[in-house]
Amino acid sequence: MKIIGIYNIKGGVGKTATAVNLAYLAAKEGYRTLIWDLDPQAAATFYFRVKPKVKGGSKRLVKGKLDLDSLVKATDFDNLDILPADFSYRNMDLRLETASKPTKQLLRLLRPLSRAYDYVFLDCPPSISLVSENIFRAADGLMLPLIPTTLSLRTFDQLLDFLDGHRIDGLELMPFFSMVDRRKRMHLDVMKNLPASHSEVLETRIPYASDVERMGIFRMPVAEYALRGPAAQAYEALWAETKQRLNGIPD
């Protein structure tokens, strides 16, 4: 089982759209796939038409009184399940603080699922917190959607400092450009300069596209209603590149 976090300190960068579309593509290829919506805003849960409710909430989950397996919901797509969000996740940091080994609780919860799934996608809340650190320590790979602006570069540097300061290594970092508008000079400049100093930046670029915004109308992955559009094609390329990067990591 490979665990992939989709994360950014900032919100509104295409994080949930990436998690939903890549999980869908993995499942479409026949991989047993789970997406865990850890964001109390519950956008991924909304896209898959599932009720954002976890009985007992984050309190019982962190205390070990709930098995993740019992909370899994099927989606409308073969091989693709979801662990829905819950509004109580807004307090998950407080719950984790009182647990033993507070930075490894998510990994503890996910381990029993290793025989049931090939890929687990974590749709992460936009913050840097104890929940974030749990995600960093549980994931094999961390995808980082970056809008090509100076503010995004600043948050990227903040994340790298955090990982270094907390001695989190062995995590495959996969930053990529998201919501790209090639009409903007700043976007073009950032996309030219960042890969020169960070070879880990993926080559695929997700365009700013109305097809992605329409996910909220259709409540399904882009490829289900705009298969030949530039956004669907870009997510296909991103998934192919992600698999390639993760292939070198042992299970």
mmCIF file with all atom_site columns, N, CA, C and O in Angstrom, residues 199-238:
data_model
loop_
_atom_site.group_PDB
_atom_site.id
_atom_site.type_symbol
_atom_site.label_atom_id
_atom_site.label_alt_id
_atom_site.label_comp_id
_atom_site.label_asym_id
_atom_site.label_entity_id
_atom_site.label_seq_id
_atom_site.pdbx_PDB_ins_code
_atom_site.Cartn_x
_atom_site.Cartn_y
_atom_site.Cartn_z
_atom_site.occupancy
_atom_site.B_iso_or_equiv
_atom_site.pdbx_formal_charge
_atom_site.auth_seq_id
_atom_site.auth_comp_id
_atom_site.auth_asym_id
_atom_site.auth_atom_id
_atom_site.pdbx_PDB_model_num
ATOM 1   N N  . SER A 1 199 ? 14.953  20.173 -8.268  1.00 0.00 ? 199 SER A N  1
ATOM 2   C CA . SER A 1 199 ? 14.786  19.154 -9.308  1.00 0.00 ? 199 SER A CA 1
ATOM 3   C C  . SER A 1 199 ? 13.606  18.229 -9.033  1.00 0.00 ? 199 SER A C  1
ATOM 4   O O  . SER A 1 199 ? 13.171  17.491 -9.918  1.00 0.00 ? 199 SER A O  1
ATOM 5   N N  . GLU A 1 200 ? 13.071  18.262 -7.798  1.00 0.00 ? 200 GLU A N  1
ATOM 6   C CA . GLU A 1 200 ? 11.959  17.386 -7.466  1.00 0.00 ? 200 GLU A CA 1
ATOM 7   C C  . GLU A 1 200 ? 10.627  17.862 -8.040  1.00 0.00 ? 200 GLU A C  1
ATOM 8   O O  . GLU A 1 200 ? 9.624   17.137 -7.988  1.00 0.00 ? 200 GLU A O  1
ATOM 9   N N  . VAL A 1 201 ? 10.578  19.074 -8.593  1.00 0.00 ? 201 VAL A N  1
ATOM 10  C CA . VAL A 1 201 ? 9.330   19.591 -9.154  1.00 0.00 ? 201 VAL A CA 1
ATOM 11  C C  . VAL A 1 201 ? 8.902   18.721 -10.342 1.00 0.00 ? 201 VAL A C  1
ATOM 12  O O  . VAL A 1 201 ? 9.691   18.475 -11.257 1.00 0.00 ? 201 VAL A O  1
ATOM 13  N N  . LEU A 1 202 ? 7.668   18.251 -10.318 1.00 0.00 ? 202 LEU A N  1
ATOM 14  C CA . LEU A 1 202 ? 7.160   17.429 -11.414 1.00 0.00 ? 202 LEU A CA 1
ATOM 15  C C  . LEU A 1 202 ? 6.996   18.270 -12.679 1.00 0.00 ? 202 LEU A C  1
ATOM 16  O O  . LEU A 1 202 ? 6.809   19.483 -12.619 1.00 0.00 ? 202 LEU A O  1
ATOM 17  N N  . GLU A 1 203 ? 7.038   17.589 -13.812 1.00 0.00 ? 203 GLU A N  1
ATOM 18  C CA . GLU A 1 203 ? 6.951   18.305 -15.093 1.00 0.00 ? 203 GLU A CA 1
ATOM 19  C C  . GLU A 1 203 ? 5.509   18.686 -15.452 1.00 0.00 ? 203 GLU A C  1
ATOM 20  O O  . GLU A 1 203 ? 5.266   19.662 -16.145 1.00 0.00 ? 203 GLU A O  1
ATOM 21  N N  . THR A 1 204 ? 4.554   17.881 -14.987 1.00 0.00 ? 204 THR A N  1
ATOM 22  C CA . THR A 1 204 ? 3.155   18.142 -15.337 1.00 0.00 ? 204 THR A CA 1
ATOM 23  C C  . THR A 1 204 ? 2.665   19.431 -14.702 1.00 0.00 ? 204 THR A C  1
ATOM 24  O O  . THR A 1 204 ? 2.973   19.724 -13.538 1.00 0.00 ? 204 THR A O  1
ATOM 25  N N  . ARG A 1 205 ? 1.892   20.187 -15.456 1.00 0.00 ? 205 ARG A N  1
ATOM 26  C CA . ARG A 1 205 ? 1.312   21.432 -14.976 1.00 0.00 ? 205 ARG A CA 1
ATOM 27  C C  . ARG A 1 205 ? -0.201  21.394 -15.170 1.00 0.00 ? 205 ARG A C  1
ATOM 28  O O  . ARG A 1 205 ? -0.677  21.120 -16.281 1.00 0.00 ? 205 ARG A O  1
ATOM 29  N N  . ILE A 1 206 ? -0.922  21.655 -14.094 1.00 0.00 ? 206 ILE A N  1
ATOM 30  C CA . ILE A 1 206 ? -2.384  21.639 -14.155 1.00 0.00 ? 206 ILE A CA 1
ATOM 31  C C  . ILE A 1 206 ? -2.875  23.043 -14.517 1.00 0.00 ? 206 ILE A C  1
ATOM 32  O O  . ILE A 1 206 ? -2.598  24.003 -13.796 1.00 0.00 ? 206 ILE A O  1
ATOM 33  N N  . PRO A 1 207 ? -3.583  23.180 -15.628 1.00 0.00 ? 207 PRO A N  1
ATOM 34  C CA . PRO A 1 207 ? -4.017  24.525 -16.050 1.00 0.00 ? 207 PRO A CA 1
ATOM 35  C C  . PRO A 1 207 ? -5.172  25.043 -15.205 1.00 0.00 ? 207 PRO A C  1
ATOM 36  O O  . PRO A 1 207 ? -5.943  24.268 -14.626 1.00 0.00 ? 207 PRO A O  1
ATOM 37  N N  . TYR A 1 208 ? -5.271  26.353 -15.143 1.00 0.00 ? 208 TYR A N  1
ATOM 38  C CA . TYR A 1 208 ? -6.478  26.966 -14.583 1.00 0.00 ? 208 TYR A CA 1
ATOM 39  C C  . TYR A 1 208 ? -7.579  26.735 -15.609 1.00 0.00 ? 208 TYR A C  1
ATOM 40  O O  . TYR A 1 208 ? -7.486  27.195 -16.750 1.00 0.00 ? 208 TYR A O  1
ATOM 41  N N  . ALA A 1 209 ? -8.611  25.991 -15.234 1.00 0.00 ? 209 ALA A N  1
ATOM 42  C CA . ALA A 1 209 ? -9.607  25.577 -16.232 1.00 0.00 ? 209 ALA A CA 1
ATOM 43  C C  . ALA A 1 209 ? -10.995 25.536 -15.624 1.00 0.00 ? 209 ALA A C  1
ATOM 44  O O  . ALA A 1 209 ? -11.173 25.114 -14.472 1.00 0.00 ? 209 ALA A O  1
ATOM 45  N N  . SER A 1 210 ? -11.955 25.952 -16.408 1.00 0.00 ? 210 SER A N  1
ATOM 46  C CA . SER A 1 210 ? -13.344 25.929 -15.931 1.00 0.00 ? 210 SER A CA 1
ATOM 47  C C  . SER A 1 210 ? -13.815 24.495 -15.708 1.00 0.00 ? 210 SER A C  1
ATOM 48  O O  . SER A 1 210 ? -14.714 24.252 -14.898 1.00 0.00 ? 210 SER A O  1
ATOM 49  N N  . ASP A 1 211 ? -13.212 23.537 -16.417 1.00 0.00 ? 211 ASP A N  1
ATOM 50  C CA . ASP A 1 211 ? -13.592 22.129 -16.206 1.00 0.00 ? 211 ASP A CA 1
ATOM 51  C C  . ASP A 1 211 ? -13.388 21.716 -14.750 1.00 0.00 ? 211 ASP A C  1
ATOM 52  O O  . ASP A 1 211 ? -14.170 20.917 -14.212 1.00 0.00 ? 211 ASP A O  1
ATOM 53  N N  . VAL A 1 212 ? -12.342 22.215 -14.132 1.00 0.00 ? 212 VAL A N  1
ATOM 54  C CA . VAL A 1 212 ? -12.080 21.873 -12.730 1.00 0.00 ? 212 VAL A CA 1
ATOM 55  C C  . VAL A 1 212 ? -13.116 22.537 -11.823 1.00 0.00 ? 212 VAL A C  1
ATOM 56  O O  . VAL A 1 212 ? -13.636 21.902 -10.898 1.00 0.00 ? 212 VAL A O  1
ATOM 57  N N  . GLU A 1 213 ? -13.428 23.780 -12.099 1.00 0.00 ? 213 GLU A N  1
ATOM 58  C CA . GLU A 1 213 ? -14.444 24.469 -11.286 1.00 0.00 ? 213 GLU A CA 1
ATOM 59  C C  . GLU A 1 213 ? -15.800 23.765 -11.382 1.00 0.00 ? 213 GLU A C  1
ATOM 60  O O  . GLU A 1 213 ? -16.573 23.761 -10.420 1.00 0.00 ? 213 GLU A O  1
ATOM 61  N N  . ARG A 1 214 ? -16.073 23.164 -12.530 1.00 0.00 ? 214 ARG A N  1
ATOM 62  C CA . ARG A 1 214 ? -17.375 22.510 -12.714 1.00 0.00 ? 214 ARG A CA 1
ATOM 63  C C  . ARG A 1 214 ? -17.507 21.201 -11.955 1.00 0.00 ? 214 ARG A C  1
ATOM 64  O O  . ARG A 1 214 ? -18.583 20.586 -11.947 1.00 0.00 ? 214 ARG A O  1
ATOM 65  N N  . MET A 1 215 ? -16.422 20.753 -11.301 1.00 0.00 ? 215 MET A N  1
ATOM 66  C CA . MET A 1 215 ? -16.540 19.567 -10.449 1.00 0.00 ? 215 MET A CA 1
ATOM 67  C C  . MET A 1 215 ? -17.610 19.778 -9.372  1.00 0.00 ? 215 MET A C  1
ATOM 68  O O  . MET A 1 215 ? -18.279 18.838 -8.959  1.00 0.00 ? 215 MET A O  1
ATOM 69  N N  . GLY A 1 216 ? -17.748 21.015 -8.935  1.00 0.00 ? 216 GLY A N  1
ATOM 70  C CA . GLY A 1 216 ? -18.750 21.313 -7.915  1.00 0.00 ? 216 GLY A CA 1
ATOM 71  C C  . GLY A 1 216 ? -20.178 21.220 -8.429  1.00 0.00 ? 216 GLY A C  1
ATOM 72  O O  . GLY A 1 216 ? -21.115 21.046 -7.642  1.00 0.00 ? 216 GLY A O  1
ATOM 73  N N  . ILE A 1 217 ? -20.345 21.350 -9.729  1.00 0.00 ? 217 ILE A N  1
ATOM 74  C CA . ILE A 1 217 ? -21.676 21.215 -10.337 1.00 0.00 ? 217 ILE A CA 1
ATOM 75  C C  . ILE A 1 217 ? -21.998 19.750 -10.587 1.00 0.00 ? 217 ILE A C  1
ATOM 76  O O  . ILE A 1 217 ? -23.055 19.252 -10.188 1.00 0.00 ? 217 ILE A O  1
ATOM 77  N N  . PHE A 1 218 ? -21.061 19.054 -11.222 1.00 0.00 ? 218 PHE A N  1
ATOM 78  C CA . PHE A 1 218 ? -21.312 17.651 -11.583 1.00 0.00 ? 218 PHE A CA 1
ATOM 79  C C  . PHE A 1 218 ? -21.064 16.692 -10.412 1.00 0.00 ? 218 PHE A C  1
ATOM 80  O O  . PHE A 1 218 ? -21.558 15.569 -10.421 1.00 0.00 ? 218 PHE A O  1
ATOM 81  N N  . ARG A 1 219 ? -20.266 17.147 -9.445  1.00 0.00 ? 219 ARG A N  1
ATOM 82  C CA . ARG A 1 219 ? -19.910 16.332 -8.287  1.00 0.00 ? 219 ARG A CA 1
ATOM 83  C C  . ARG A 1 219 ? -19.312 14.985 -8.720  1.00 0.00 ? 219 ARG A C  1
ATOM 84  O O  . ARG A 1 219 ? -19.760 13.914 -8.304  1.00 0.00 ? 219 ARG A O  1
ATOM 85  N N  . MET A 1 220 ? -18.291 15.074 -9.515  1.00 0.00 ? 220 MET A N  1
ATOM 86  C CA . MET A 1 220 ? -17.569 13.894 -9.986  1.00 0.00 ? 220 MET A CA 1
ATOM 87  C C  . MET A 1 220 ? -16.218 14.333 -10.563 1.00 0.00 ? 220 MET A C  1
ATOM 88  O O  . MET A 1 220 ? -16.009 15.523 -10.818 1.00 0.00 ? 220 MET A O  1
ATOM 89  N N  . PRO A 1 221 ? -15.283 13.389 -10.747 1.00 0.00 ? 221 PRO A N  1
ATOM 90  C CA . PRO A 1 221 ? -13.980 13.744 -11.325 1.00 0.00 ? 221 PRO A CA 1
ATOM 91  C C  . PRO A 1 221 ? -14.109 14.311 -12.735 1.00 0.00 ? 221 PRO A C  1
ATOM 92  O O  . PRO A 1 221 ? -15.058 14.009 -13.475 1.00 0.00 ? 221 PRO A O  1
ATOM 93  N N  . VAL A 1 222 ? -13.136 15.118 -13.126 1.00 0.00 ? 222 VAL A N  1
ATOM 94  C CA . VAL A 1 222 ? -13.191 15.836 -14.402 1.00 0.00 ? 222 VAL A CA 1
ATOM 95  C C  . VAL A 1 222 ? -13.354 14.892 -15.585 1.00 0.00 ? 222 VAL A C  1
ATOM 96  O O  . VAL A 1 222 ? -14.122 15.163 -16.514 1.00 0.00 ? 222 VAL A O  1
ATOM 97  N N  . ALA A 1 223 ? -12.646 13.773 -15.564 1.00 0.00 ? 223 ALA A N  1
ATOM 98  C CA . ALA A 1 223 ? -12.654 12.867 -16.719 1.00 0.00 ? 223 ALA A CA 1
ATOM 99  C C  . ALA A 1 223 ? -14.028 12.271 -16.987 1.00 0.00 ? 223 ALA A C  1
ATOM 100 O O  . ALA A 1 223 ? -14.287 11.766 -18.081 1.00 0.00 ? 223 ALA A O  1
ATOM 101 N N  . GLU A 1 224 ? -14.925 12.321 -16.025 1.00 0.00 ? 224 GLU A N  1
ATOM 102 C CA . GLU A 1 224 ? -16.266 11.768 -16.218 1.00 0.00 ? 224 GLU A CA 1
ATOM 103 C C  . GLU A 1 224 ? -17.138 12.655 -17.107 1.00 0.00 ? 224 GLU A C  1
ATOM 104 O O  . GLU A 1 224 ? -18.119 12.188 -17.686 1.00 0.00 ? 224 GLU A O  1
ATOM 105 N N  . TYR A 1 225 ? -16.799 13.963 -17.212 1.00 0.00 ? 225 TYR A N  1
ATOM 106 C CA . TYR A 1 225 ? -17.647 14.832 -18.039 1.00 0.00 ? 225 TYR A CA 1
ATOM 107 C C  . TYR A 1 225 ? -16.865 15.680 -19.045 1.00 0.00 ? 225 TYR A C  1
ATOM 108 O O  . TYR A 1 225 ? -17.469 16.358 -19.876 1.00 0.00 ? 225 TYR A O  1
ATOM 109 N N  . ALA A 1 226 ? -15.526 15.649 -18.951 1.00 0.00 ? 226 ALA A N  1
ATOM 110 C CA . ALA A 1 226 ? -14.719 16.438 -19.910 1.00 0.00 ? 226 ALA A CA 1
ATOM 111 C C  . ALA A 1 226 ? -13.431 15.675 -20.196 1.00 0.00 ? 226 ALA A C  1
ATOM 112 O O  . ALA A 1 226 ? -12.330 16.194 -20.005 1.00 0.00 ? 226 ALA A O  1
ATOM 113 N N  . LEU A 1 227 ? -13.587 14.446 -20.671 1.00 0.00 ? 227 LEU A N  1
ATOM 114 C CA . LEU A 1 227 ? -12.456 13.526 -20.820 1.00 0.00 ? 227 LEU A CA 1
ATOM 115 C C  . LEU A 1 227 ? -11.347 14.090 -21.698 1.00 0.00 ? 227 LEU A C  1
ATOM 116 O O  . LEU A 1 227 ? -10.166 13.879 -21.435 1.00 0.00 ? 227 LEU A O  1
ATOM 117 N N  . ARG A 1 228 ? -11.731 14.787 -22.754 1.00 0.00 ? 228 ARG A N  1
ATOM 118 C CA . ARG A 1 228 ? -10.717 15.266 -23.701 1.00 0.00 ? 228 ARG A CA 1
ATOM 119 C C  . ARG A 1 228 ? -10.268 16.697 -23.420 1.00 0.00 ? 228 ARG A C  1
ATOM 120 O O  . ARG A 1 228 ? -9.497  17.273 -24.194 1.00 0.00 ? 228 ARG A O  1
ATOM 121 N N  . GLY A 1 229 ? -10.736 17.290 -22.357 1.00 0.00 ? 229 GLY A N  1
ATOM 122 C CA . GLY A 1 229 ? -10.350 18.651 -22.020 1.00 0.00 ? 229 GLY A CA 1
ATOM 123 C C  . GLY A 1 229 ? -8.923  18.726 -21.482 1.00 0.00 ? 229 GLY A C  1
ATOM 124 O O  . GLY A 1 229 ? -8.350  17.715 -21.068 1.00 0.00 ? 229 GLY A O  1
ATOM 125 N N  . PRO A 1 230 ? -8.348  19.913 -21.464 1.00 0.00 ? 230 PRO A N  1
ATOM 126 C CA . PRO A 1 230 ? -6.951  20.063 -21.007 1.00 0.00 ? 230 PRO A CA 1
ATOM 127 C C  . PRO A 1 230 ? -6.755  19.678 -19.544 1.00 0.00 ? 230 PRO A C  1
ATOM 128 O O  . PRO A 1 230 ? -5.693  19.155 -19.179 1.00 0.00 ? 230 PRO A O  1
ATOM 129 N N  . ALA A 1 231 ? -7.745  19.908 -18.688 1.00 0.00 ? 231 ALA A N  1
ATOM 130 C CA . ALA A 1 231 ? -7.578  19.559 -17.275 1.00 0.00 ? 231 ALA A CA 1
ATOM 131 C C  . ALA A 1 231 ? -7.531  18.049 -17.090 1.00 0.00 ? 231 ALA A C  1
ATOM 132 O O  . ALA A 1 231 ? -6.662  17.527 -16.371 1.00 0.00 ? 231 ALA A O  1
ATOM 133 N N  . ALA A 1 232 ? -8.455  17.325 -17.730 1.00 0.00 ? 232 ALA A N  1
ATOM 134 C CA . ALA A 1 232 ? -8.465  15.860 -17.612 1.00 0.00 ? 232 ALA A CA 1
ATOM 135 C C  . ALA A 1 232 ? -7.162  15.268 -18.150 1.00 0.00 ? 232 ALA A C  1
ATOM 136 O O  . ALA A 1 232 ? -6.600  14.338 -17.560 1.00 0.00 ? 232 ALA A O  1
ATOM 137 N N  . GLN A 1 233 ? -6.702  15.804 -19.264 1.00 0.00 ? 233 GLN A N  1
ATOM 138 C CA . GLN A 1 233 ? -5.442  15.310 -19.846 1.00 0.00 ? 233 GLN A CA 1
ATOM 139 C C  . GLN A 1 233 ? -4.268  15.582 -18.911 1.00 0.00 ? 233 GLN A C  1
ATOM 140 O O  . GLN A 1 233 ? -3.353  14.763 -18.765 1.00 0.00 ? 233 GLN A O  1
ATOM 141 N N  . ALA A 1 234 ? -4.289  16.743 -18.265 1.00 0.00 ? 234 ALA A N  1
ATOM 142 C CA . ALA A 1 234 ? -3.197  17.088 -17.349 1.00 0.00 ? 234 ALA A CA 1
ATOM 143 C C  . ALA A 1 234 ? -3.196  16.179 -16.121 1.00 0.00 ? 234 ALA A C  1
ATOM 144 O O  . ALA A 1 234 ? -2.131  15.747 -15.661 1.00 0.00 ? 234 ALA A O  1
ATOM 145 N N  . TYR A 1 235 ? -4.377  15.880 -15.596 1.00 0.00 ? 235 TYR A N  1
ATOM 146 C CA . TYR A 1 235 ? -4.421  14.967 -14.445 1.00 0.00 ? 235 TYR A CA 1
ATOM 147 C C  . TYR A 1 235 ? -3.960  13.566 -14.841 1.00 0.00 ? 235 TYR A C  1
ATOM 148 O O  . TYR A 1 235 ? -3.312  12.873 -14.040 1.00 0.00 ? 235 TYR A O  1
ATOM 149 N N  . GLU A 1 236 ? -4.261  13.131 -16.059 1.00 0.00 ? 236 GLU A N  1
ATOM 150 C CA . GLU A 1 236 ? -3.746  11.838 -16.537 1.00 0.00 ? 236 GLU A CA 1
ATOM 151 C C  . GLU A 1 236 ? -2.224  11.851 -16.515 1.00 0.00 ? 236 GLU A C  1
ATOM 152 O O  . GLU A 1 236 ? -1.580  10.894 -16.063 1.00 0.00 ? 236 GLU A O  1
ATOM 153 N N  . ALA A 1 237 ? -1.635  12.913 -17.017 1.00 0.00 ? 237 ALA A N  1
ATOM 154 C CA . ALA A 1 237 ? -0.167  13.018 -17.056 1.00 0.00 ? 237 ALA A CA 1
ATOM 155 C C  . ALA A 1 237 ? 0.408   13.082 -15.639 1.00 0.00 ? 237 ALA A C  1
ATOM 156 O O  . ALA A 1 237 ? 1.458   12.487 -15.353 1.00 0.00 ? 237 ALA A O  1
ATOM 157 N N  . LEU A 1 238 ? -0.285  13.800 -14.758 1.00 0.00 ? 238 LEU A N  1
ATOM 158 C CA . LEU A 1 238 ? 0.204   13.921 -13.378 1.00 0.00 ? 238 LEU A CA 1
ATOM 159 C C  . LEU A 1 238 ? 0.181   12.561 -12.675 1.00 0.00 ? 238 LEU A C  1
ATOM 160 O O  . LEU A 1 238 ? 1.113   12.222 -11.945 1.00 0.00 ? 238 LEU A O  1
#
